[in-house]
Amino acid sequence: MTQDSTVTSPATRRPAAARKAPRPVPPLLQKLFELYPRLFGARFLPLKIGVFEELVAAHPEALPADELKVAIGLHTRSTRYIEAVASGLPRHDLQAKPVEPVAPEHVHHAILELYKRRSGKAPEPARQQAVQQLAAAIEASGLSREAYRERFTSPDDNLHALLEEALSVVAQKNARREALQNAFKASGKTVAEFAEMYGLDPREAKRLLGQDAGPSLA
């Protein structure tokens, strides 16, 4: 066998060459990670309103405004950041302290954006996850189901159906909670006894029965 015959052919090398290289991190995003690892590190957190101005004021030379605007835009449009907003986490300041809730509008649109990004690869799991996230967002919003529907109804039939399914989930949860509360009042039992009778986790029973601020389960 000659030396030339042992050289790997281009066809053999193609699978390795075809692998996608990791996308390089823009230099300014790398700088933000170095300065604020708890905000821009392994775990992304929703940023407080006005954080851009605070970053420019704190680091005028290291974070030029024009470049920072581009970097923040890339960061907040990333799937990981949108996941953080959709999860219902509060907004955080530069010290990574929670300072304010994310507006229901922002949570709602983040959930729908995630659904759009995921549904192409796995439509049904994406739909199920979106419905559960929307149901949690509805409950956390402080709005009635009717008010939430009025504010967020979409002209897109698919997204409207998604919202209606989530509203139905919330209605079922509320009905179950109300039924359990009525049964508990009529039972004459303690929360712990009632939880055991219905096969509920005691802490979950306490929450469902509105007894979070009440006496201990003992």
mmCIF file with all atom_site columns, C-alpha atoms in Angstrom:
data_model
loop_
_atom_site.group_PDB
_atom_site.id
_atom_site.type_symbol
_atom_site.label_atom_id
_atom_site.label_alt_id
_atom_site.label_comp_id
_atom_site.label_asym_id
_atom_site.label_entity_id
_atom_site.label_seq_id
_atom_site.pdbx_PDB_ins_code
_atom_site.Cartn_x
_atom_site.Cartn_y
_atom_site.Cartn_z
_atom_site.occupancy
_atom_site.B_iso_or_equiv
_atom_site.pdbx_formal_charge
_atom_site.auth_seq_id
_atom_site.auth_comp_id
_atom_site.auth_asym_id
_atom_site.auth_atom_id
_atom_site.pdbx_PDB_model_num
ATOM 1   C CA . MET A 1 1   ? 0.000   0.000  0.000  1.00 0.00 ? 1   MET A CA 1
ATOM 2   C CA . THR A 1 2   ? 1.439   3.374  -0.966 1.00 0.00 ? 2   THR A CA 1
ATOM 3   C CA . GLN A 1 3   ? 1.491   6.394  1.331  1.00 0.00 ? 3   GLN A CA 1
ATOM 4   C CA . ASP A 1 4   ? -1.081  8.130  -0.888 1.00 0.00 ? 4   ASP A CA 1
ATOM 5   C CA . SER A 1 5   ? -3.529  5.269  -0.561 1.00 0.00 ? 5   SER A CA 1
ATOM 6   C CA . THR A 1 6   ? -3.733  5.742  3.240  1.00 0.00 ? 6   THR A CA 1
ATOM 7   C CA . VAL A 1 7   ? -4.862  9.367  3.046  1.00 0.00 ? 7   VAL A CA 1
ATOM 8   C CA . THR A 1 8   ? -8.485  9.828  4.095  1.00 0.00 ? 8   THR A CA 1
ATOM 9   C CA . SER A 1 9   ? -10.687 10.724 1.172  1.00 0.00 ? 9   SER A CA 1
ATOM 10  C CA . PRO A 1 10  ? -12.764 13.936 1.182  1.00 0.00 ? 10  PRO A CA 1
ATOM 11  C CA . ALA A 1 11  ? -15.940 11.828 1.229  1.00 0.00 ? 11  ALA A CA 1
ATOM 12  C CA . THR A 1 12  ? -14.739 10.100 4.414  1.00 0.00 ? 12  THR A CA 1
ATOM 13  C CA . ARG A 1 13  ? -13.872 13.426 6.040  1.00 0.00 ? 13  ARG A CA 1
ATOM 14  C CA . ARG A 1 14  ? -17.186 15.092 5.170  1.00 0.00 ? 14  ARG A CA 1
ATOM 15  C CA . PRO A 1 15  ? -19.249 13.982 8.212  1.00 0.00 ? 15  PRO A CA 1
ATOM 16  C CA . ALA A 1 16  ? -16.692 15.493 10.596 1.00 0.00 ? 16  ALA A CA 1
ATOM 17  C CA . ALA A 1 17  ? -16.362 18.656 8.538  1.00 0.00 ? 17  ALA A CA 1
ATOM 18  C CA . ALA A 1 18  ? -20.127 18.973 8.298  1.00 0.00 ? 18  ALA A CA 1
ATOM 19  C CA . ARG A 1 19  ? -20.524 19.228 12.066 1.00 0.00 ? 19  ARG A CA 1
ATOM 20  C CA . LYS A 1 20  ? -21.529 22.712 13.113 1.00 0.00 ? 20  LYS A CA 1
ATOM 21  C CA . ALA A 1 21  ? -18.884 24.581 15.040 1.00 0.00 ? 21  ALA A CA 1
ATOM 22  C CA . PRO A 1 22  ? -20.038 26.277 18.246 1.00 0.00 ? 22  PRO A CA 1
ATOM 23  C CA . ARG A 1 23  ? -21.355 29.757 17.523 1.00 0.00 ? 23  ARG A CA 1
ATOM 24  C CA . PRO A 1 24  ? -18.812 32.322 18.772 1.00 0.00 ? 24  PRO A CA 1
ATOM 25  C CA . VAL A 1 25  ? -19.949 34.550 21.611 1.00 0.00 ? 25  VAL A CA 1
ATOM 26  C CA . PRO A 1 26  ? -19.925 38.255 20.635 1.00 0.00 ? 26  PRO A CA 1
ATOM 27  C CA . PRO A 1 27  ? -17.123 40.046 22.534 1.00 0.00 ? 27  PRO A CA 1
ATOM 28  C CA . LEU A 1 28  ? -19.480 42.415 24.356 1.00 0.00 ? 28  LEU A CA 1
ATOM 29  C CA . LEU A 1 29  ? -21.676 39.554 25.562 1.00 0.00 ? 29  LEU A CA 1
ATOM 30  C CA . GLN A 1 30  ? -18.528 37.880 26.857 1.00 0.00 ? 30  GLN A CA 1
ATOM 31  C CA . LYS A 1 31  ? -17.698 41.120 28.699 1.00 0.00 ? 31  LYS A CA 1
ATOM 32  C CA . LEU A 1 32  ? -21.198 41.218 30.220 1.00 0.00 ? 32  LEU A CA 1
ATOM 33  C CA . PHE A 1 33  ? -20.728 37.629 31.395 1.00 0.00 ? 33  PHE A CA 1
ATOM 34  C CA . GLU A 1 34  ? -17.417 38.562 33.025 1.00 0.00 ? 34  GLU A CA 1
ATOM 35  C CA . LEU A 1 35  ? -18.901 41.619 34.730 1.00 0.00 ? 35  LEU A CA 1
ATOM 36  C CA . TYR A 1 36  ? -22.234 40.084 35.743 1.00 0.00 ? 36  TYR A CA 1
ATOM 37  C CA . PRO A 1 37  ? -22.025 36.275 35.713 1.00 0.00 ? 37  PRO A CA 1
ATOM 38  C CA . ARG A 1 38  ? -25.226 35.871 37.748 1.00 0.00 ? 38  ARG A CA 1
ATOM 39  C CA . LEU A 1 39  ? -27.221 37.716 35.073 1.00 0.00 ? 39  LEU A CA 1
ATOM 40  C CA . PHE A 1 40  ? -25.470 36.632 31.866 1.00 0.00 ? 40  PHE A CA 1
ATOM 41  C CA . GLY A 1 41  ? -23.899 33.337 32.925 1.00 0.00 ? 41  GLY A CA 1
ATOM 42  C CA . ALA A 1 42  ? -25.099 29.744 32.938 1.00 0.00 ? 42  ALA A CA 1
ATOM 43  C CA . ARG A 1 43  ? -28.534 30.872 34.069 1.00 0.00 ? 43  ARG A CA 1
ATOM 44  C CA . PHE A 1 44  ? -30.207 33.844 32.399 1.00 0.00 ? 44  PHE A CA 1
ATOM 45  C CA . LEU A 1 45  ? -32.457 36.113 34.471 1.00 0.00 ? 45  LEU A CA 1
ATOM 46  C CA . PRO A 1 46  ? -35.015 38.655 33.240 1.00 0.00 ? 46  PRO A CA 1
ATOM 47  C CA . LEU A 1 47  ? -33.441 42.125 33.314 1.00 0.00 ? 47  LEU A CA 1
ATOM 48  C CA . LYS A 1 48  ? -34.999 45.111 35.022 1.00 0.00 ? 48  LYS A CA 1
ATOM 49  C CA . ILE A 1 49  ? -36.414 47.898 32.886 1.00 0.00 ? 49  ILE A CA 1
ATOM 50  C CA . GLY A 1 50  ? -33.691 50.528 32.425 1.00 0.00 ? 50  GLY A CA 1
ATOM 51  C CA . VAL A 1 51  ? -30.759 48.132 32.839 1.00 0.00 ? 51  VAL A CA 1
ATOM 52  C CA . PHE A 1 52  ? -29.272 49.325 29.537 1.00 0.00 ? 52  PHE A CA 1
ATOM 53  C CA . GLU A 1 53  ? -28.864 52.890 30.849 1.00 0.00 ? 53  GLU A CA 1
ATOM 54  C CA . GLU A 1 54  ? -27.387 51.593 34.113 1.00 0.00 ? 54  GLU A CA 1
ATOM 55  C CA . LEU A 1 55  ? -24.834 49.479 32.267 1.00 0.00 ? 55  LEU A CA 1
ATOM 56  C CA . VAL A 1 56  ? -23.761 52.398 30.080 1.00 0.00 ? 56  VAL A CA 1
ATOM 57  C CA . ALA A 1 57  ? -23.413 54.650 33.133 1.00 0.00 ? 57  ALA A CA 1
ATOM 58  C CA . ALA A 1 58  ? -21.465 52.034 35.095 1.00 0.00 ? 58  ALA A CA 1
ATOM 59  C CA . HIS A 1 59  ? -19.080 51.036 32.273 1.00 0.00 ? 59  HIS A CA 1
ATOM 60  C CA . PRO A 1 60  ? -18.932 53.824 29.662 1.00 0.00 ? 60  PRO A CA 1
ATOM 61  C CA . GLU A 1 61  ? -15.596 52.664 28.219 1.00 0.00 ? 61  GLU A CA 1
ATOM 62  C CA . ALA A 1 62  ? -15.955 48.892 28.508 1.00 0.00 ? 62  ALA A CA 1
ATOM 63  C CA . LEU A 1 63  ? -19.551 48.915 27.200 1.00 0.00 ? 63  LEU A CA 1
ATOM 64  C CA . PRO A 1 64  ? -19.977 51.497 24.394 1.00 0.00 ? 64  PRO A CA 1
ATOM 65  C CA . ALA A 1 65  ? -23.660 52.361 24.036 1.00 0.00 ? 65  ALA A CA 1
ATOM 66  C CA . ASP A 1 66  ? -24.051 51.450 20.346 1.00 0.00 ? 66  ASP A CA 1
ATOM 67  C CA . GLU A 1 67  ? -22.353 48.081 20.726 1.00 0.00 ? 67  GLU A CA 1
ATOM 68  C CA . LEU A 1 68  ? -24.132 47.381 24.006 1.00 0.00 ? 68  LEU A CA 1
ATOM 69  C CA . LYS A 1 69  ? -27.522 47.973 22.390 1.00 0.00 ? 69  LYS A CA 1
ATOM 70  C CA . VAL A 1 70  ? -26.736 45.302 19.801 1.00 0.00 ? 70  VAL A CA 1
ATOM 71  C CA . ALA A 1 71  ? -25.434 42.885 22.444 1.00 0.00 ? 71  ALA A CA 1
ATOM 72  C CA . ILE A 1 72  ? -28.467 43.341 24.711 1.00 0.00 ? 72  ILE A CA 1
ATOM 73  C CA . GLY A 1 73  ? -30.721 42.802 21.706 1.00 0.00 ? 73  GLY A CA 1
ATOM 74  C CA . LEU A 1 74  ? -28.995 39.511 20.891 1.00 0.00 ? 74  LEU A CA 1
ATOM 75  C CA . HIS A 1 75  ? -29.210 38.466 24.532 1.00 0.00 ? 75  HIS A CA 1
ATOM 76  C CA . THR A 1 76  ? -32.912 39.247 25.013 1.00 0.00 ? 76  THR A CA 1
ATOM 77  C CA . ARG A 1 77  ? -33.877 37.552 21.736 1.00 0.00 ? 77  ARG A CA 1
ATOM 78  C CA . SER A 1 78  ? -32.055 34.346 22.663 1.00 0.00 ? 78  SER A CA 1
ATOM 79  C CA . THR A 1 79  ? -34.149 31.289 23.457 1.00 0.00 ? 79  THR A CA 1
ATOM 80  C CA . ARG A 1 80  ? -32.583 30.966 26.902 1.00 0.00 ? 80  ARG A CA 1
ATOM 81  C CA . TYR A 1 81  ? -33.556 34.511 27.847 1.00 0.00 ? 81  TYR A CA 1
ATOM 82  C CA . ILE A 1 82  ? -37.089 34.082 26.503 1.00 0.00 ? 82  ILE A CA 1
ATOM 83  C CA . GLU A 1 83  ? -37.363 30.875 28.556 1.00 0.00 ? 83  GLU A CA 1
ATOM 84  C CA . ALA A 1 84  ? -36.467 32.868 31.678 1.00 0.00 ? 84  ALA A CA 1
ATOM 85  C CA . VAL A 1 85  ? -39.192 35.427 30.948 1.00 0.00 ? 85  VAL A CA 1
ATOM 86  C CA . ALA A 1 86  ? -41.758 32.739 30.100 1.00 0.00 ? 86  ALA A CA 1
ATOM 87  C CA . SER A 1 87  ? -41.058 30.931 33.372 1.00 0.00 ? 87  SER A CA 1
ATOM 88  C CA . GLY A 1 88  ? -42.468 33.839 35.375 1.00 0.00 ? 88  GLY A CA 1
ATOM 89  C CA . LEU A 1 89  ? -39.213 34.792 37.096 1.00 0.00 ? 89  LEU A CA 1
ATOM 90  C CA . PRO A 1 90  ? -39.109 38.431 38.285 1.00 0.00 ? 90  PRO A CA 1
ATOM 91  C CA . ARG A 1 91  ? -36.899 41.085 36.729 1.00 0.00 ? 91  ARG A CA 1
ATOM 92  C CA . HIS A 1 92  ? -33.465 41.503 38.328 1.00 0.00 ? 92  HIS A CA 1
ATOM 93  C CA . ASP A 1 93  ? -31.100 44.421 38.841 1.00 0.00 ? 93  ASP A CA 1
ATOM 94  C CA . LEU A 1 94  ? -27.350 44.442 38.221 1.00 0.00 ? 94  LEU A CA 1
ATOM 95  C CA . GLN A 1 95  ? -26.772 42.775 41.590 1.00 0.00 ? 95  GLN A CA 1
ATOM 96  C CA . ALA A 1 96  ? -29.038 39.904 40.458 1.00 0.00 ? 96  ALA A CA 1
ATOM 97  C CA . LYS A 1 97  ? -31.659 40.865 43.041 1.00 0.00 ? 97  LYS A CA 1
ATOM 98  C CA . PRO A 1 98  ? -35.346 40.566 42.087 1.00 0.00 ? 98  PRO A CA 1
ATOM 99  C CA . VAL A 1 99  ? -36.869 44.031 41.826 1.00 0.00 ? 99  VAL A CA 1
ATOM 100 C CA . GLU A 1 100 ? -40.200 43.763 39.990 1.00 0.00 ? 100 GLU A CA 1
ATOM 101 C CA . PRO A 1 101 ? -42.454 41.190 38.326 1.00 0.00 ? 101 PRO A CA 1
ATOM 102 C CA . VAL A 1 102 ? -42.413 40.768 34.575 1.00 0.00 ? 102 VAL A CA 1
ATOM 103 C CA . ALA A 1 103 ? -45.585 42.274 33.107 1.00 0.00 ? 103 ALA A CA 1
ATOM 104 C CA . PRO A 1 104 ? -48.234 39.669 32.130 1.00 0.00 ? 104 PRO A CA 1
ATOM 105 C CA . GLU A 1 105 ? -47.959 40.886 28.525 1.00 0.00 ? 105 GLU A CA 1
ATOM 106 C CA . HIS A 1 106 ? -44.255 40.084 28.392 1.00 0.00 ? 106 HIS A CA 1
ATOM 107 C CA . VAL A 1 107 ? -44.706 36.646 29.977 1.00 0.00 ? 107 VAL A CA 1
ATOM 108 C CA . HIS A 1 108 ? -47.557 35.822 27.594 1.00 0.00 ? 108 HIS A CA 1
ATOM 109 C CA . HIS A 1 109 ? -45.668 36.835 24.462 1.00 0.00 ? 109 HIS A CA 1
ATOM 110 C CA . ALA A 1 110 ? -42.526 34.997 25.624 1.00 0.00 ? 110 ALA A CA 1
ATOM 111 C CA . ILE A 1 111 ? -44.537 31.774 26.000 1.00 0.00 ? 111 ILE A CA 1
ATOM 112 C CA . LEU A 1 112 ? -45.981 32.156 22.516 1.00 0.00 ? 112 LEU A CA 1
ATOM 113 C CA . GLU A 1 113 ? -42.555 32.907 21.043 1.00 0.00 ? 113 GLU A CA 1
ATOM 114 C CA . LEU A 1 114 ? -41.149 29.738 22.605 1.00 0.00 ? 114 LEU A CA 1
ATOM 115 C CA . TYR A 1 115 ? -44.081 27.776 21.214 1.00 0.00 ? 115 TYR A CA 1
ATOM 116 C CA . LYS A 1 116 ? -43.412 29.096 17.714 1.00 0.00 ? 116 LYS A CA 1
ATOM 117 C CA . ARG A 1 117 ? -39.723 28.205 17.958 1.00 0.00 ? 117 ARG A CA 1
ATOM 118 C CA . ARG A 1 118 ? -40.352 24.702 19.273 1.00 0.00 ? 118 ARG A CA 1
ATOM 119 C CA . SER A 1 119 ? -43.435 23.634 17.357 1.00 0.00 ? 119 SER A CA 1
ATOM 120 C CA . GLY A 1 120 ? -41.590 23.071 14.094 1.00 0.00 ? 120 GLY A CA 1
ATOM 121 C CA . LYS A 1 121 ? -39.571 20.198 15.576 1.00 0.00 ? 121 LYS A CA 1
ATOM 122 C CA . ALA A 1 122 ? -42.026 18.745 18.088 1.00 0.00 ? 122 ALA A CA 1
ATOM 123 C CA . PRO A 1 123 ? -45.529 20.215 17.654 1.00 0.00 ? 123 PRO A CA 1
ATOM 124 C CA . GLU A 1 124 ? -47.409 18.255 20.318 1.00 0.00 ? 124 GLU A CA 1
ATOM 125 C CA . PRO A 1 125 ? -44.848 18.530 23.167 1.00 0.00 ? 125 PRO A CA 1
ATOM 126 C CA . ALA A 1 126 ? -44.468 22.232 22.333 1.00 0.00 ? 126 ALA A CA 1
ATOM 127 C CA . ARG A 1 127 ? -48.214 22.683 22.523 1.00 0.00 ? 127 ARG A CA 1
ATOM 128 C CA . GLN A 1 128 ? -48.553 20.850 25.836 1.00 0.00 ? 128 GLN A CA 1
ATOM 129 C CA . GLN A 1 129 ? -45.748 22.867 27.378 1.00 0.00 ? 129 GLN A CA 1
ATOM 130 C CA . ALA A 1 130 ? -47.207 26.144 26.109 1.00 0.00 ? 130 ALA A CA 1
ATOM 131 C CA . VAL A 1 131 ? -50.636 25.321 27.546 1.00 0.00 ? 131 VAL A CA 1
ATOM 132 C CA . GLN A 1 132 ? -49.158 24.543 30.963 1.00 0.00 ? 132 GLN A CA 1
ATOM 133 C CA . GLN A 1 133 ? -47.037 27.707 30.922 1.00 0.00 ? 133 GLN A CA 1
ATOM 134 C CA . LEU A 1 134 ? -50.006 29.820 29.848 1.00 0.00 ? 134 LEU A CA 1
ATOM 135 C CA . ALA A 1 135 ? -52.158 28.328 32.605 1.00 0.00 ? 135 ALA A CA 1
ATOM 136 C CA . ALA A 1 136 ? -49.489 29.221 35.168 1.00 0.00 ? 136 ALA A CA 1
ATOM 137 C CA . ALA A 1 137 ? -49.194 32.715 33.674 1.00 0.00 ? 137 ALA A CA 1
ATOM 138 C CA . ILE A 1 138 ? -52.967 33.231 33.880 1.00 0.00 ? 138 ILE A CA 1
ATOM 139 C CA . GLU A 1 139 ? -53.002 32.243 37.550 1.00 0.00 ? 139 GLU A CA 1
ATOM 140 C CA . ALA A 1 140 ? -50.001 34.460 38.336 1.00 0.00 ? 140 ALA A CA 1
ATOM 141 C CA . SER A 1 141 ? -51.343 37.485 36.439 1.00 0.00 ? 141 SER A CA 1
ATOM 142 C CA . GLY A 1 142 ? -53.961 38.423 39.008 1.00 0.00 ? 142 GLY A CA 1
ATOM 143 C CA . LEU A 1 143 ? -56.492 38.751 36.189 1.00 0.00 ? 143 LEU A CA 1
ATOM 144 C CA . SER A 1 144 ? -59.760 36.894 35.941 1.00 0.00 ? 144 SER A CA 1
ATOM 145 C CA . ARG A 1 145 ? -60.026 34.385 33.115 1.00 0.00 ? 145 ARG A CA 1
ATOM 146 C CA . GLU A 1 146 ? -62.397 36.721 31.299 1.00 0.00 ? 146 GLU A CA 1
ATOM 147 C CA . ALA A 1 147 ? -60.057 39.707 31.656 1.00 0.00 ? 147 ALA A CA 1
ATOM 148 C CA . TYR A 1 148 ? -57.067 37.640 30.524 1.00 0.00 ? 148 TYR A CA 1
ATOM 149 C CA . ARG A 1 149 ? -58.988 36.389 27.482 1.00 0.00 ? 149 ARG A CA 1
ATOM 150 C CA . GLU A 1 150 ? -60.042 39.921 26.576 1.00 0.00 ? 150 GLU A CA 1
ATOM 151 C CA . ARG A 1 151 ? -56.504 41.268 26.851 1.00 0.00 ? 151 ARG A CA 1
ATOM 152 C CA . PHE A 1 152 ? -54.703 38.474 25.035 1.00 0.00 ? 152 PHE A CA 1
ATOM 153 C CA . THR A 1 153 ? -57.076 37.005 22.467 1.00 0.00 ? 153 THR A CA 1
ATOM 154 C CA . SER A 1 154 ? -55.152 36.528 19.211 1.00 0.00 ? 154 SER A CA 1
ATOM 155 C CA . PRO A 1 155 ? -56.452 36.786 15.634 1.00 0.00 ? 155 PRO A CA 1
ATOM 156 C CA . ASP A 1 156 ? -54.309 33.730 14.931 1.00 0.00 ? 156 ASP A CA 1
ATOM 157 C CA . ASP A 1 157 ? -56.681 30.746 15.258 1.00 0.00 ? 157 ASP A CA 1
ATOM 158 C CA . ASN A 1 158 ? -53.929 28.419 16.455 1.00 0.00 ? 158 ASN A CA 1
ATOM 159 C CA . LEU A 1 159 ? -52.748 30.784 19.194 1.00 0.00 ? 159 LEU A CA 1
ATOM 160 C CA . HIS A 1 160 ? -56.341 31.562 20.173 1.00 0.00 ? 160 HIS A CA 1
ATOM 161 C CA . ALA A 1 161 ? -57.014 27.819 20.567 1.00 0.00 ? 161 ALA A CA 1
ATOM 162 C CA . LEU A 1 162 ? -53.879 27.554 22.704 1.00 0.00 ? 162 LEU A CA 1
ATOM 163 C CA . LEU A 1 163 ? -55.160 30.295 25.009 1.00 0.00 ? 163 LEU A CA 1
ATOM 164 C CA . GLU A 1 164 ? -58.621 28.742 25.259 1.00 0.00 ? 164 GLU A CA 1
ATOM 165 C CA . GLU A 1 165 ? -57.087 25.399 26.213 1.00 0.00 ? 165 GLU A CA 1
ATOM 166 C CA . ALA A 1 166 ? -55.028 27.069 28.941 1.00 0.00 ? 166 ALA A CA 1
ATOM 167 C CA . LEU A 1 167 ? -58.087 28.946 30.229 1.00 0.00 ? 167 LEU A CA 1
ATOM 168 C CA . SER A 1 168 ? -59.907 25.602 30.384 1.00 0.00 ? 168 SER A CA 1
ATOM 169 C CA . VAL A 1 169 ? -57.052 24.104 32.431 1.00 0.00 ? 169 VAL A CA 1
ATOM 170 C CA . VAL A 1 170 ? -57.281 27.006 34.894 1.00 0.00 ? 170 VAL A CA 1
ATOM 171 C CA . ALA A 1 171 ? -61.076 26.605 35.135 1.00 0.00 ? 171 ALA A CA 1
ATOM 172 C CA . GLN A 1 172 ? -60.682 22.895 35.916 1.00 0.00 ? 172 GLN A CA 1
ATOM 173 C CA . LYS A 1 173 ? -58.078 23.642 38.588 1.00 0.00 ? 173 LYS A CA 1
ATOM 174 C CA . ASN A 1 174 ? -60.321 26.248 40.177 1.00 0.00 ? 174 ASN A CA 1
ATOM 175 C CA . ALA A 1 175 ? -63.299 23.900 40.144 1.00 0.00 ? 175 ALA A CA 1
ATOM 176 C CA . ARG A 1 176 ? -61.249 21.143 41.772 1.00 0.00 ? 176 ARG A CA 1
ATOM 177 C CA . ARG A 1 177 ? -59.930 23.567 44.397 1.00 0.00 ? 177 ARG A CA 1
ATOM 178 C CA . GLU A 1 178 ? -63.438 24.799 45.190 1.00 0.00 ? 178 GLU A CA 1
ATOM 179 C CA . ALA A 1 179 ? -64.775 21.247 45.459 1.00 0.00 ? 179 ALA A CA 1
ATOM 180 C CA . LEU A 1 180 ? -61.961 20.263 47.811 1.00 0.00 ? 180 LEU A CA 1
ATOM 181 C CA . GLN A 1 181 ? -62.509 23.342 49.972 1.00 0.00 ? 181 GLN A CA 1
ATOM 182 C CA . ASN A 1 182 ? -66.218 22.586 50.269 1.00 0.00 ? 182 ASN A CA 1
ATOM 183 C CA . ALA A 1 183 ? -65.507 18.948 51.104 1.00 0.00 ? 183 ALA A CA 1
ATOM 184 C CA . PHE A 1 184 ? -62.944 20.004 53.705 1.00 0.00 ? 184 PHE A CA 1
ATOM 185 C CA . LYS A 1 185 ? -65.372 22.402 55.415 1.00 0.00 ? 185 LYS A CA 1
ATOM 186 C CA . ALA A 1 186 ? -67.987 19.660 55.588 1.00 0.00 ? 186 ALA A CA 1
ATOM 187 C CA . SER A 1 187 ? -65.571 16.971 56.788 1.00 0.00 ? 187 SER A CA 1
ATOM 188 C CA . GLY A 1 188 ? -64.735 18.333 60.228 1.00 0.00 ? 188 GLY A CA 1
ATOM 189 C CA . LYS A 1 189 ? -61.208 16.934 59.812 1.00 0.00 ? 189 LYS A CA 1
ATOM 190 C CA . THR A 1 190 ? -57.796 18.532 60.176 1.00 0.00 ? 190 THR A CA 1
ATOM 191 C CA . VAL A 1 191 ? -55.836 19.361 57.052 1.00 0.00 ? 191 VAL A CA 1
ATOM 192 C CA . ALA A 1 192 ? -53.537 16.393 57.695 1.00 0.00 ? 192 ALA A CA 1
ATOM 193 C CA . GLU A 1 193 ? -56.466 13.991 58.117 1.00 0.00 ? 193 GLU A CA 1
ATOM 194 C CA . PHE A 1 194 ? -58.197 15.366 55.028 1.00 0.00 ? 194 PHE A CA 1
ATOM 195 C CA . ALA A 1 195 ? -55.000 15.066 52.985 1.00 0.00 ? 195 ALA A CA 1
ATOM 196 C CA . GLU A 1 196 ? -54.590 11.420 54.009 1.00 0.00 ? 196 GLU A CA 1
ATOM 197 C CA . MET A 1 197 ? -58.237 10.667 53.207 1.00 0.00 ? 197 MET A CA 1
ATOM 198 C CA . TYR A 1 198 ? -57.882 12.074 49.674 1.00 0.00 ? 198 TYR A CA 1
ATOM 199 C CA . GLY A 1 199 ? -54.361 10.807 49.050 1.00 0.00 ? 199 GLY A CA 1
ATOM 200 C CA . LEU A 1 200 ? -52.914 14.328 48.845 1.00 0.00 ? 200 LEU A CA 1
ATOM 201 C CA . ASP A 1 201 ? -49.497 15.566 49.813 1.00 0.00 ? 201 ASP A CA 1
ATOM 202 C CA . PRO A 1 202 ? -50.076 17.504 53.073 1.00 0.00 ? 202 PRO A CA 1
ATOM 203 C CA . ARG A 1 203 ? -48.332 20.644 51.793 1.00 0.00 ? 203 ARG A CA 1
ATOM 204 C CA . GLU A 1 204 ? -50.278 20.550 48.541 1.00 0.00 ? 204 GLU A CA 1
ATOM 205 C CA . ALA A 1 205 ? -53.504 20.027 50.470 1.00 0.00 ? 205 ALA A CA 1
ATOM 206 C CA . LYS A 1 206 ? -52.689 23.009 52.656 1.00 0.00 ? 206 LYS A CA 1
ATOM 207 C CA . ARG A 1 207 ? -52.198 25.184 49.569 1.00 0.00 ? 207 ARG A CA 1
ATOM 208 C CA . LEU A 1 208 ? -55.334 23.952 47.809 1.00 0.00 ? 208 LEU A CA 1
ATOM 209 C CA . LEU A 1 209 ? -57.435 24.474 50.910 1.00 0.00 ? 209 LEU A CA 1
ATOM 210 C CA . GLY A 1 210 ? -56.176 28.015 51.449 1.00 0.00 ? 210 GLY A CA 1
ATOM 211 C CA . GLN A 1 211 ? -54.568 27.081 54.756 1.00 0.00 ? 211 GLN A CA 1
ATOM 212 C CA . ASP A 1 212 ? -51.037 28.340 53.990 1.00 0.00 ? 212 ASP A CA 1
ATOM 213 C CA . ALA A 1 213 ? -51.147 30.885 56.786 1.00 0.00 ? 213 ALA A CA 1
ATOM 214 C CA . GLY A 1 214 ? -53.007 28.599 59.170 1.00 0.00 ? 214 GLY A CA 1
ATOM 215 C CA . PRO A 1 215 ? -51.781 26.286 61.942 1.00 0.00 ? 215 PRO A CA 1
ATOM 216 C CA . SER A 1 216 ? -49.276 23.530 61.336 1.00 0.00 ? 216 SER A CA 1
ATOM 217 C CA . LEU A 1 217 ? -50.332 20.179 59.993 1.00 0.00 ? 217 LEU A CA 1
ATOM 218 C CA . ALA A 1 218 ? -49.408 18.422 63.187 1.00 0.00 ? 218 ALA A CA 1
#
